Amino acid sequence: MRLSLLLVALVLVSGCSSMRKTDVVTQGSMINALLAGQYDGTFTDRDVSGWGDLGIGTFDRLDGEMIMLDGRVYQANAKSEVRVMTRYRAPFATMKKFKPDGVFSVHAKLTLEELKSAVDAHLADRNHVYAIRVKGRFSAVSVRSVPPQQKPYPPLTEVVKTQPVFERKDISGVLVGFFVPQYAQGMNVAGYHFHFLSDARDFGGHVLALEIVSGDVALDRADEWRIILPDDEAFASWHGEGEGDAAIKAVESRK
Ligand SMILES: [Zn+2]
């Protein structure tokens, strides 16, 4: 009897120790639900903080762009104001406990597309999710934000048609974002998605274009991906139709 109990205990212990340790990225909701106009913030600040200390997202009613850096959440709103947010709700956000696997430096002037190519060369593969932080000097940064929406919520493709765009020259700041594999288009934004926050904490938003002069690019690969589904009527009654690749590219990049 005693021996069999010991055996069970040993099996349990060895079973646990053989479990693979994973490095998790967590998101609340998905980009297709946001595209469909699901802007109610079903996730709390406590939820989002529990998912990591670096990431991006948006706020209740689509009220501006979210940047989390070193565990602090910033809102870059449609009036080009930046403020620290402590109490908020979010309809969509992606976060990671940031533990860089590697850092490389940029010493030449690169456009956003050239910066993406430089990061490409440092990805271990293209089928994992990577959290990315770029601290640098920029000769130009162009961002957008979006104003809070009223019900009935228009789809995101309509909202971005009138999105305010802001530009700054010669600015120091941080790009925060993710690389997401192509197979996951619609669950998140496939490819690169960056938000910007100035070092002075007075300028930020969803990046449309930039020119980096110099900087340090830190990459952190996740091998586990958690998706927390919204618990509200809008999500429950959604038919789950995807907007498709073209619509996602239209809302995420410069037209
Ligand atoms: Zn964005």
mmCIF file of C-alpha atoms and ligand atoms in Angstrom:
data_model
loop_
_atom_site.group_PDB
_atom_site.id
_atom_site.type_symbol
_atom_site.label_atom_id
_atom_site.label_comp_id
_atom_site.label_asym_id
_atom_site.label_seq_id
_atom_site.Cartn_x
_atom_site.Cartn_y
_atom_site.Cartn_z
ATOM 1 C CA MET A 1 0.000 0.000 0.000
ATOM 2 C CA ARG A 2 2.686 2.384 1.070
ATOM 3 C CA LEU A 3 4.873 1.475 -1.879
ATOM 4 C CA SER A 4 2.064 1.984 -4.385
ATOM 5 C CA LEU A 5 1.353 5.440 -2.943
ATOM 6 C CA LEU A 6 5.025 6.292 -3.291
ATOM 7 C CA LEU A 7 4.973 5.087 -6.900
ATOM 8 C CA VAL A 8 1.961 7.269 -7.664
ATOM 9 C CA ALA A 9 3.733 10.233 -6.104
ATOM 10 C CA LEU A 10 6.862 9.562 -8.146
ATOM 11 C CA VAL A 11 4.865 9.335 -11.366
ATOM 12 C CA LEU A 12 3.131 12.630 -10.566
ATOM 13 C CA VAL A 13 6.415 14.375 -9.811
ATOM 14 C CA SER A 14 8.137 13.094 -12.932
ATOM 15 C CA GLY A 15 5.030 13.931 -14.954
ATOM 16 C CA CYS A 16 5.270 17.543 -13.809
ATOM 17 C CA SER A 17 8.992 17.892 -14.302
ATOM 18 C CA SER A 18 8.755 16.671 -17.886
ATOM 19 C CA MET A 19 6.231 19.389 -18.781
ATOM 20 C CA ARG A 20 7.650 21.829 -21.283
ATOM 21 C CA LYS A 21 8.276 25.313 -19.934
ATOM 22 C CA THR A 22 6.690 27.893 -22.180
ATOM 23 C CA ASP A 23 7.037 31.606 -22.778
ATOM 24 C CA VAL A 24 3.554 33.058 -23.161
ATOM 25 C CA VAL A 25 2.044 35.859 -25.209
ATOM 26 C CA THR A 26 -1.554 36.694 -24.263
ATOM 27 C CA GLN A 27 -4.217 38.572 -26.145
ATOM 28 C CA GLY A 28 -7.772 39.566 -25.298
ATOM 29 C CA SER A 29 -10.233 39.162 -28.182
ATOM 30 C CA MET A 30 -9.047 39.118 -31.807
ATOM 31 C CA ILE A 31 -8.587 41.564 -34.649
ATOM 32 C CA ASN A 32 -11.524 40.174 -36.664
ATOM 33 C CA ALA A 33 -13.880 40.890 -33.748
ATOM 34 C CA LEU A 34 -12.514 44.446 -33.537
ATOM 35 C CA LEU A 35 -12.952 44.876 -37.306
ATOM 36 C CA ALA A 36 -16.575 43.801 -36.878
ATOM 37 C CA GLY A 37 -17.120 46.713 -34.457
ATOM 38 C CA GLN A 38 -16.760 44.960 -31.091
ATOM 39 C CA TYR A 39 -15.389 48.011 -29.252
ATOM 40 C CA ASP A 40 -16.864 47.480 -25.775
ATOM 41 C CA GLY A 41 -14.056 47.058 -23.272
ATOM 42 C CA THR A 42 -14.695 43.615 -21.839
ATOM 43 C CA PHE A 43 -11.206 43.366 -20.275
ATOM 44 C CA THR A 44 -10.198 45.337 -17.172
ATOM 45 C CA ASP A 45 -6.881 47.034 -16.404
ATOM 46 C CA ARG A 46 -6.213 44.182 -13.964
ATOM 47 C CA ASP A 47 -6.782 41.608 -16.707
ATOM 48 C CA VAL A 48 -4.420 43.367 -19.102
ATOM 49 C CA SER A 49 -1.699 43.946 -16.478
ATOM 50 C CA GLY A 50 -1.824 40.252 -15.652
ATOM 51 C CA TRP A 51 -0.892 39.349 -19.219
ATOM 52 C CA GLY A 52 2.498 41.072 -19.250
ATOM 53 C CA ASP A 53 4.415 44.330 -19.038
ATOM 54 C CA LEU A 54 4.818 45.177 -22.731
ATOM 55 C CA GLY A 55 2.265 45.319 -25.491
ATOM 56 C CA ILE A 56 -0.327 47.180 -27.510
ATOM 57 C CA GLY A 57 -4.088 47.436 -27.861
ATOM 58 C CA THR A 58 -6.959 49.877 -27.764
ATOM 59 C CA PHE A 59 -9.445 51.195 -25.187
ATOM 60 C CA ASP A 60 -13.166 50.976 -24.529
ATOM 61 C CA ARG A 61 -15.167 52.405 -27.476
ATOM 62 C CA LEU A 62 -11.922 52.448 -29.508
ATOM 63 C CA ASP A 63 -10.756 55.518 -27.571
ATOM 64 C CA GLY A 64 -7.159 55.814 -28.754
ATOM 65 C CA GLU A 65 -4.127 53.588 -29.103
ATOM 66 C CA MET A 66 -2.682 51.624 -26.159
ATOM 67 C CA ILE A 67 1.010 51.255 -25.442
ATOM 68 C CA MET A 68 2.245 49.267 -22.429
ATOM 69 C CA LEU A 69 5.909 49.780 -21.613
ATOM 70 C CA ASP A 70 7.626 48.536 -18.449
ATOM 71 C CA GLY A 71 4.206 47.694 -17.035
ATOM 72 C CA ARG A 72 2.809 51.204 -17.450
ATOM 73 C CA VAL A 73 -0.120 51.799 -19.795
ATOM 74 C CA TYR A 74 -0.314 54.889 -21.999
ATOM 75 C CA GLN A 75 -3.178 56.156 -24.117
ATOM 76 C CA ALA A 76 -2.402 58.104 -27.292
ATOM 77 C CA ASN A 77 -5.732 59.678 -28.165
ATOM 78 C CA ALA A 78 -7.169 61.232 -31.331
ATOM 79 C CA LYS A 79 -6.207 64.743 -30.149
ATOM 80 C CA SER A 80 -2.559 63.680 -30.108
ATOM 81 C CA GLU A 81 -2.449 63.676 -26.305
ATOM 82 C CA VAL A 82 -0.645 60.994 -24.308
ATOM 83 C CA ARG A 83 -1.616 60.069 -20.761
ATOM 84 C CA VAL A 84 -0.929 57.317 -18.268
ATOM 85 C CA MET A 85 -3.948 55.067 -17.730
ATOM 86 C CA THR A 86 -4.530 53.276 -14.444
ATOM 87 C CA ARG A 87 -8.255 52.519 -14.585
ATOM 88 C CA TYR A 88 -9.525 51.525 -18.015
ATOM 89 C CA ARG A 89 -11.236 48.840 -20.020
ATOM 90 C CA ALA A 90 -10.026 47.336 -23.276
ATOM 91 C CA PRO A 91 -11.792 45.495 -26.130
ATOM 92 C CA PHE A 92 -8.522 44.199 -27.628
ATOM 93 C CA ALA A 93 -4.933 44.005 -26.422
ATOM 94 C CA THR A 94 -1.847 41.806 -26.839
ATOM 95 C CA MET A 95 0.694 41.626 -24.015
ATOM 96 C CA LYS A 96 3.834 39.747 -22.996
ATOM 97 C CA LYS A 97 6.140 39.610 -20.009
ATOM 98 C CA PHE A 98 9.096 41.022 -21.907
ATOM 99 C CA LYS A 99 12.287 38.980 -21.561
ATOM 100 C CA PRO A 100 14.367 39.707 -24.675
ATOM 101 C CA ASP A 101 16.123 36.733 -26.254
ATOM 102 C CA GLY A 102 18.446 39.060 -28.144
ATOM 103 C CA VAL A 103 19.166 42.643 -29.113
ATOM 104 C CA PHE A 104 20.627 44.099 -32.287
ATOM 105 C CA SER A 105 21.517 47.673 -33.164
ATOM 106 C CA VAL A 106 20.498 49.850 -36.076
ATOM 107 C CA HIS A 107 23.045 52.450 -37.173
ATOM 108 C CA ALA A 108 21.722 53.502 -40.568
ATOM 109 C CA LYS A 109 18.656 55.428 -41.670
ATOM 110 C CA LEU A 110 15.859 52.926 -42.264
ATOM 111 C CA THR A 111 12.242 53.368 -43.321
ATOM 112 C CA LEU A 112 9.543 51.286 -41.629
ATOM 113 C CA GLU A 113 9.731 48.696 -44.420
ATOM 114 C CA GLU A 114 13.528 48.571 -44.158
ATOM 115 C CA LEU A 115 13.330 48.218 -40.380
ATOM 116 C CA LYS A 116 10.900 45.298 -40.811
ATOM 117 C CA SER A 117 13.396 43.644 -43.204
ATOM 118 C CA ALA A 118 16.177 44.155 -40.653
ATOM 119 C CA VAL A 119 14.040 42.489 -37.955
ATOM 120 C CA ASP A 120 13.135 39.691 -40.399
ATOM 121 C CA ALA A 121 16.806 38.786 -40.623
ATOM 122 C CA HIS A 122 16.925 38.286 -36.839
ATOM 123 C CA LEU A 123 13.762 36.201 -36.360
ATOM 124 C CA ALA A 124 14.551 32.589 -35.483
ATOM 125 C CA ASP A 125 11.560 31.575 -37.632
ATOM 126 C CA ARG A 126 8.319 33.085 -38.909
ATOM 127 C CA ASN A 127 5.873 30.760 -37.178
ATOM 128 C CA HIS A 128 6.145 32.013 -33.607
ATOM 129 C CA VAL A 129 4.909 35.272 -32.122
ATOM 130 C CA TYR A 130 7.592 37.820 -31.191
ATOM 131 C CA ALA A 131 7.266 40.805 -28.881
ATOM 132 C CA ILE A 132 9.460 43.641 -30.137
ATOM 133 C CA ARG A 133 10.836 46.780 -28.472
ATOM 134 C CA VAL A 134 12.851 49.342 -30.453
ATOM 135 C CA LYS A 135 14.451 52.183 -28.482
ATOM 136 C CA GLY A 136 15.836 54.777 -30.828
ATOM 137 C CA ARG A 137 16.215 58.120 -32.501
ATOM 138 C CA PHE A 138 13.826 58.833 -35.340
ATOM 139 C CA SER A 139 14.093 61.537 -37.989
ATOM 140 C CA ALA A 140 10.348 61.172 -38.643
ATOM 141 C CA VAL A 141 7.417 59.259 -37.160
ATOM 142 C CA SER A 142 3.870 59.258 -38.537
ATOM 143 C CA VAL A 143 1.116 57.838 -36.323
ATOM 144 C CA ARG A 144 -2.640 57.626 -36.252
ATOM 145 C CA SER A 145 -5.119 57.368 -33.441
ATOM 146 C CA VAL A 146 -8.878 56.991 -33.410
ATOM 147 C CA PRO A 147 -11.627 58.829 -31.511
ATOM 148 C CA PRO A 148 -14.128 57.069 -29.219
ATOM 149 C CA GLN A 149 -17.089 55.618 -31.106
ATOM 150 C CA GLN A 150 -20.830 55.773 -30.440
ATOM 151 C CA LYS A 151 -23.266 52.867 -30.697
ATOM 152 C CA PRO A 152 -24.254 51.396 -33.060
ATOM 153 C CA TYR A 153 -20.525 51.015 -33.653
ATOM 154 C CA PRO A 154 -19.370 51.408 -37.249
ATOM 155 C CA PRO A 155 -16.902 48.776 -38.520
ATOM 156 C CA LEU A 156 -13.218 49.631 -38.196
ATOM 157 C CA THR A 157 -12.861 49.991 -41.970
ATOM 158 C CA GLU A 158 -15.257 52.992 -41.736
ATOM 159 C CA VAL A 159 -13.613 54.500 -38.637
ATOM 160 C CA VAL A 160 -10.131 54.647 -40.156
ATOM 161 C CA LYS A 161 -11.370 56.583 -43.201
ATOM 162 C CA THR A 162 -11.387 59.722 -41.034
ATOM 163 C CA GLN A 163 -8.518 58.804 -38.688
ATOM 164 C CA PRO A 164 -6.366 61.752 -37.601
ATOM 165 C CA VAL A 165 -2.699 61.370 -38.547
ATOM 166 C CA PHE A 166 0.112 63.106 -36.648
ATOM 167 C CA GLU A 167 3.755 63.508 -37.567
ATOM 168 C CA ARG A 168 6.885 64.472 -35.633
ATOM 169 C CA LYS A 169 10.418 65.114 -36.823
ATOM 170 C CA ASP A 170 13.623 64.353 -34.867
ATOM 171 C CA ILE A 171 12.204 62.526 -31.893
ATOM 172 C CA SER A 172 13.462 59.913 -29.424
ATOM 173 C CA GLY A 173 11.131 57.156 -28.441
ATOM 174 C CA VAL A 174 10.163 53.516 -28.332
ATOM 175 C CA LEU A 175 8.384 51.254 -30.778
ATOM 176 C CA VAL A 176 6.376 48.541 -29.057
ATOM 177 C CA GLY A 177 4.775 45.771 -31.044
ATOM 178 C CA PHE A 178 4.622 42.250 -32.317
ATOM 179 C CA PHE A 179 5.434 39.990 -35.211
ATOM 180 C CA VAL A 180 2.578 37.536 -35.800
ATOM 181 C CA PRO A 181 2.736 34.610 -38.280
ATOM 182 C CA GLN A 182 0.838 34.776 -41.568
ATOM 183 C CA TYR A 183 -1.309 31.757 -40.606
ATOM 184 C CA ALA A 184 -2.885 33.845 -37.840
ATOM 185 C CA GLN A 185 -4.173 36.740 -39.943
ATOM 186 C CA GLY A 186 -7.533 37.706 -38.438
ATOM 187 C CA MET A 187 -6.782 36.338 -34.987
ATOM 188 C CA ASN A 188 -4.212 39.093 -34.702
ATOM 189 C CA VAL A 189 -2.489 41.321 -37.247
ATOM 190 C CA ALA A 190 -0.194 39.125 -39.366
ATOM 191 C CA GLY A 191 3.281 40.566 -39.881
ATOM 192 C CA TYR A 192 4.481 43.579 -37.891
ATOM 193 C CA HIS A 193 2.285 45.912 -35.838
ATOM 194 C CA PHE A 194 3.945 48.794 -33.967
ATOM 195 C CA HIS A 195 2.812 51.575 -31.683
ATOM 196 C CA PHE A 196 5.121 54.495 -30.872
ATOM 197 C CA LEU A 197 5.697 56.340 -27.602
ATOM 198 C CA SER A 198 8.079 59.307 -27.341
ATOM 199 C CA ASP A 199 10.666 59.404 -24.563
ATOM 200 C CA ALA A 200 9.080 62.694 -23.455
ATOM 201 C CA ARG A 201 5.761 60.768 -23.195
ATOM 202 C CA ASP A 202 4.013 63.493 -25.188
ATOM 203 C CA PHE A 203 3.537 61.810 -28.578
ATOM 204 C CA GLY A 204 2.391 58.386 -29.676
ATOM 205 C CA GLY A 205 0.011 56.211 -31.641
ATOM 206 C CA HIS A 206 -0.318 53.430 -34.198
ATOM 207 C CA VAL A 207 2.684 53.665 -36.548
ATOM 208 C CA LEU A 208 1.978 54.335 -40.229
ATOM 209 C CA ALA A 209 5.453 55.379 -41.341
ATOM 210 C CA LEU A 210 8.818 56.260 -39.854
ATOM 211 C CA GLU A 211 12.483 56.795 -40.461
ATOM 212 C CA ILE A 212 14.806 55.493 -37.750
ATOM 213 C CA VAL A 213 18.314 56.943 -37.463
ATOM 214 C CA SER A 214 19.720 54.646 -34.780
ATOM 215 C CA GLY A 215 18.375 52.282 -32.188
ATOM 216 C CA ASP A 216 18.376 49.000 -30.316
ATOM 217 C CA VAL A 217 15.923 46.305 -31.353
ATOM 218 C CA ALA A 218 15.036 43.732 -28.684
ATOM 219 C CA LEU A 219 13.199 40.542 -29.673
ATOM 220 C CA ASP A 220 11.355 38.118 -27.426
ATOM 221 C CA ARG A 221 9.936 34.926 -28.955
ATOM 222 C CA ALA A 222 6.816 33.359 -27.450
ATOM 223 C CA ASP A 223 6.080 29.667 -27.837
ATOM 224 C CA GLU A 224 2.690 29.699 -26.161
ATOM 225 C CA TRP A 225 -0.186 31.876 -27.315
ATOM 226 C CA ARG A 226 -3.210 32.468 -25.100
ATOM 227 C CA ILE A 227 -6.338 34.061 -26.510
ATOM 228 C CA ILE A 228 -8.902 35.186 -23.932
ATOM 229 C CA LEU A 229 -12.335 35.395 -25.539
ATOM 230 C CA PRO A 230 -14.652 38.320 -24.738
ATOM 231 C CA ASP A 231 -17.568 37.492 -22.458
ATOM 232 C CA ASP A 232 -20.264 39.762 -23.841
ATOM 233 C CA GLU A 233 -23.343 39.719 -26.061
ATOM 234 C CA ALA A 234 -21.575 41.275 -29.063
ATOM 235 C CA PHE A 235 -19.053 38.423 -29.198
ATOM 236 C CA ALA A 236 -21.610 35.717 -28.377
ATOM 237 C CA SER A 237 -23.932 36.770 -31.207
ATOM 238 C CA TRP A 238 -21.176 37.445 -33.753
ATOM 239 C CA HIS A 239 -21.212 35.188 -36.802
ATOM 240 C CA GLY A 240 -17.423 35.095 -36.773
ATOM 241 C CA GLU A 241 -17.018 36.217 -40.340
ATOM 242 C CA GLY A 242 -13.477 37.305 -41.131
ATOM 243 C CA GLU A 243 -12.892 40.584 -42.921
ATOM 244 C CA GLY A 244 -9.972 39.059 -44.791
ATOM 245 C CA ASP A 245 -6.439 40.056 -45.522
ATOM 246 C CA ALA A 246 -7.212 43.179 -47.593
ATOM 247 C CA ALA A 247 -9.421 44.771 -44.916
ATOM 248 C CA ILE A 248 -6.863 44.148 -42.158
ATOM 249 C CA LYS A 249 -4.079 45.674 -44.257
ATOM 250 C CA ALA A 250 -6.332 48.668 -45.024
ATOM 251 C CA VAL A 251 -6.952 49.477 -41.355
ATOM 252 C CA GLU A 252 -3.403 48.807 -40.159
ATOM 253 C CA SER A 253 -1.283 50.580 -42.767
ATOM 254 C CA ARG A 254 -1.196 53.809 -44.684
ATOM 255 C CA LYS A 255 -3.549 53.882 -47.649
HETATM 256 ZN ZN ZN B 1 -2.331 49.514 -33.718
#
